[in-house]
Short mmCIF file of N, CA and C in Angstrom, two decimals:
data_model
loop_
_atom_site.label_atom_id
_atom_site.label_comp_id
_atom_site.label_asym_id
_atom_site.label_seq_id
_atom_site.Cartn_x
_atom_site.Cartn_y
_atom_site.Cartn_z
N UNK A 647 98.99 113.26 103.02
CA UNK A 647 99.48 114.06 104.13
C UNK A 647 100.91 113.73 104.52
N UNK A 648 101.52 113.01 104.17
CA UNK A 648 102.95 112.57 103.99
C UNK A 648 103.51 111.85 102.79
N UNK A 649 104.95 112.24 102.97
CA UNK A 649 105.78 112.38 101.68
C UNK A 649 106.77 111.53 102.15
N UNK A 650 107.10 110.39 101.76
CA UNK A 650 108.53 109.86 102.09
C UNK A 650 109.44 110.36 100.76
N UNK A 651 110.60 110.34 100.85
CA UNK A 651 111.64 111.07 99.75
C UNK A 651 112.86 110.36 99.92
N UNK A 652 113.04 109.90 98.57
CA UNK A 652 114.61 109.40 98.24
C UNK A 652 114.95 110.26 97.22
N UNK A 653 116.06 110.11 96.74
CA UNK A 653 116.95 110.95 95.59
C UNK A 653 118.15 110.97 95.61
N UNK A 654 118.70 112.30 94.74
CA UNK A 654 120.22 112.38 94.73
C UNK A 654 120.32 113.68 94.87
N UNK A 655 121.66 113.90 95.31
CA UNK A 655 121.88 115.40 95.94
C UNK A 655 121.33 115.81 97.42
N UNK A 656 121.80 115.01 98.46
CA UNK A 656 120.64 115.51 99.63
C UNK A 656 120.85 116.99 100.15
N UNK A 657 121.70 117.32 99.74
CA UNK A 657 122.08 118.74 100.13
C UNK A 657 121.29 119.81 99.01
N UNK A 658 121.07 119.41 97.88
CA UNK A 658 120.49 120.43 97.08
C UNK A 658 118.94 119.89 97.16
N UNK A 659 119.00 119.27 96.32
CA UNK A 659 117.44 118.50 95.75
C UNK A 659 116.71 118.07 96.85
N UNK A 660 116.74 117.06 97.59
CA UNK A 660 115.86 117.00 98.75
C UNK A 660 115.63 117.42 99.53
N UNK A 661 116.84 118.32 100.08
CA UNK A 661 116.62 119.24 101.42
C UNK A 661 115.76 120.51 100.77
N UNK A 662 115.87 120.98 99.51
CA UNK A 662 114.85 121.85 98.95
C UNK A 662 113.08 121.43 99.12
N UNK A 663 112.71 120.28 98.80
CA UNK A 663 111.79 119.81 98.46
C UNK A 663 111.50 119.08 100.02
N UNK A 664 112.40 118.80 100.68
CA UNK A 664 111.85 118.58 102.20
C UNK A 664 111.52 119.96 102.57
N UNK A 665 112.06 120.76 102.62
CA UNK A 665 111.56 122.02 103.34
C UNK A 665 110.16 122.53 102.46
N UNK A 666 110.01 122.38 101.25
CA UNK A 666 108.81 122.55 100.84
C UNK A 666 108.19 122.45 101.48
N UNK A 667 108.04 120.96 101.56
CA UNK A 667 106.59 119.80 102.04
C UNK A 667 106.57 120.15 103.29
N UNK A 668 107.51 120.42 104.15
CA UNK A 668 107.54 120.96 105.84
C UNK A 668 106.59 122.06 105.59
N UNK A 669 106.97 123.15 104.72
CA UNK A 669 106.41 124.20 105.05
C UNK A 669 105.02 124.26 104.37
N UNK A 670 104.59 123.19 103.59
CA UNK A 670 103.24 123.32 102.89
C UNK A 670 102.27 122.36 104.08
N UNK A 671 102.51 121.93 105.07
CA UNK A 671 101.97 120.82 106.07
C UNK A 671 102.11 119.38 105.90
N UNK A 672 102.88 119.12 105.07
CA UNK A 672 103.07 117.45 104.22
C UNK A 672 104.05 116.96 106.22
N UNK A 673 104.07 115.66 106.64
CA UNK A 673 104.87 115.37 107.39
C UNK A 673 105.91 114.96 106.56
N UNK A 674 106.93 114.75 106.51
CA UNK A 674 108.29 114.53 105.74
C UNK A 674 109.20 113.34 106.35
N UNK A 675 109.16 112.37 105.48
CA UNK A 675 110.31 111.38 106.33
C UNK A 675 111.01 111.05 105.00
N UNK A 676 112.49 111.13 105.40
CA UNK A 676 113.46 110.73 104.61
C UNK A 676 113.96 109.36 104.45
N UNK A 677 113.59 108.77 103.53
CA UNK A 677 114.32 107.44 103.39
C UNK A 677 115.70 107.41 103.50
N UNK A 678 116.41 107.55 104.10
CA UNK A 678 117.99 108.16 104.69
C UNK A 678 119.07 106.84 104.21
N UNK A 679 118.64 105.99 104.05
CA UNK A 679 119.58 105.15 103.03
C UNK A 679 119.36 104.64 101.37
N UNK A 680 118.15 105.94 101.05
CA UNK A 680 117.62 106.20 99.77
C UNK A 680 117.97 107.35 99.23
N UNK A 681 119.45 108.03 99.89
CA UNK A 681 119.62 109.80 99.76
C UNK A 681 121.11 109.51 99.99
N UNK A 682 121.67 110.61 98.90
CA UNK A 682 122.84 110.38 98.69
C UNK A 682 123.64 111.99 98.14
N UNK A 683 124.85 112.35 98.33
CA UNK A 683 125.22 113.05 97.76
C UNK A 683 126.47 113.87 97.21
N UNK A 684 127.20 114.15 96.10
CA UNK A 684 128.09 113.90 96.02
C UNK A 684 129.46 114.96 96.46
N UNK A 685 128.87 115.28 97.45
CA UNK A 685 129.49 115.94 98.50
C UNK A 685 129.48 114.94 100.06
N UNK A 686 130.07 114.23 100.23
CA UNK A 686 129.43 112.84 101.13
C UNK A 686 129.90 114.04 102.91
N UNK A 687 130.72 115.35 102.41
CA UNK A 687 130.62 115.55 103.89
C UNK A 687 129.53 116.25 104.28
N UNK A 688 128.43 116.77 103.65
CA UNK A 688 127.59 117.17 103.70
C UNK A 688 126.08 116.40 103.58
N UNK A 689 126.43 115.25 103.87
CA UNK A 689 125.28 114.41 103.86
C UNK A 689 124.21 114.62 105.12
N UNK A 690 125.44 114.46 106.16
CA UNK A 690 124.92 114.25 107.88
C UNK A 690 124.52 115.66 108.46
N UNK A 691 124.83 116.61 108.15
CA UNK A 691 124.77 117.44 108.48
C UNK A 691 122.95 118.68 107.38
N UNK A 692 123.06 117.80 106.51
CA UNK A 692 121.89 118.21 105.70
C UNK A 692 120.80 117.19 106.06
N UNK A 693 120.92 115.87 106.78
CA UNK A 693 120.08 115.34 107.44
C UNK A 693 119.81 116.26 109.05
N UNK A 694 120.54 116.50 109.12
CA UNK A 694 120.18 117.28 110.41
C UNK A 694 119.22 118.22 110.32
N UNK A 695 119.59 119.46 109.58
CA UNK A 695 118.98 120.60 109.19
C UNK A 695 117.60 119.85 108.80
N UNK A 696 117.23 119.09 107.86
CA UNK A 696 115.71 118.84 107.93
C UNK A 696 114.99 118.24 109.07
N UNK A 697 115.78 117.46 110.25
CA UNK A 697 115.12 117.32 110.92
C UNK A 697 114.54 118.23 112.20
N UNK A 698 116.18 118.95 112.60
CA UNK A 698 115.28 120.26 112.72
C UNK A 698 114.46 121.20 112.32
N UNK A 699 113.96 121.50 111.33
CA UNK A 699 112.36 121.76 110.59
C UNK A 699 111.31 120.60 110.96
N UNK A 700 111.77 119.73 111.84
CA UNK A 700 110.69 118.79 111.97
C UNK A 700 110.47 117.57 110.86
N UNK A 701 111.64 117.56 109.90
CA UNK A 701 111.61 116.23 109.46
C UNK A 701 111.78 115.23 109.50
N UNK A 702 111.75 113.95 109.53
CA UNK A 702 111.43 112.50 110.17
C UNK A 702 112.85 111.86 109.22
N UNK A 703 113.31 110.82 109.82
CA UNK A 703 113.80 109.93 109.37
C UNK A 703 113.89 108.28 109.20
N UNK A 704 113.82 107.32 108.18
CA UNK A 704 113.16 106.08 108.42
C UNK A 704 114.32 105.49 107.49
N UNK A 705 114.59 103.87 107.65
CA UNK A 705 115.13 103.32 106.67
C UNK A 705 114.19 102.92 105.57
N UNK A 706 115.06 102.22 104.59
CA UNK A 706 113.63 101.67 103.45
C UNK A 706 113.19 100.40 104.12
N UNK A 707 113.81 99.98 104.98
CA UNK A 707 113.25 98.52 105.62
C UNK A 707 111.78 98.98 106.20
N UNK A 708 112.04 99.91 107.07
CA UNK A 708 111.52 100.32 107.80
C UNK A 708 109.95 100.66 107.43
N UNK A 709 110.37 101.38 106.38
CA UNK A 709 109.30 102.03 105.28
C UNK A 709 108.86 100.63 104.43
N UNK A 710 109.34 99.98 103.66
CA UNK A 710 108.34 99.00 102.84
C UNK A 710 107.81 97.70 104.32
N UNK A 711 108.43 97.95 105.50
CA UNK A 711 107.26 96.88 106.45
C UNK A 711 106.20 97.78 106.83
N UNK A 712 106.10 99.18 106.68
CA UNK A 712 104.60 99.66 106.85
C UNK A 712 103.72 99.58 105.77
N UNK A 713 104.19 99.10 104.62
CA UNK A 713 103.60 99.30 103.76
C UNK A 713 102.55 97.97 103.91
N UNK A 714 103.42 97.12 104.64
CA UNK A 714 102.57 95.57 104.31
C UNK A 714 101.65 95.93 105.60
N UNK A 715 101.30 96.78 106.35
CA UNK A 715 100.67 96.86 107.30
C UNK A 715 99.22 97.43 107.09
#
């Protein structure tokens, strides 16, 4: 029922595949220092847009201490 997502391209590739998972019921959190892209002014602003669709944002710290939980 949730998808965490790293990659490359956050403007093409993940923000595609985040809006998927938004729109298929997946909750969506972005590993946001696991996302990169090589347009760097379009990074912050393509983090935005998914979170307005209701997508989440987490570091990987953040994310591998839930894991030990």
């Amino acid at each position: 029922d949730t998808l965490y997502l790293a990659g490359v391209e956050t403007n093409v590739c993940v923000l595609c595949t985040a809006l998927s998972a938004l729109s298929n019921g997946f909750k969506t959190v972005i590993l946001e220092d696991c996302v990169t892209t090589s347009q760097p002014e379009l990074q912050a602003p393509t983090l935005q847009i998914i979170e307005v669709a209701k997508g989440q944002r987490m570091s990987h710290h953040r994310f591998l201490a839930s894991l030990e939980k």
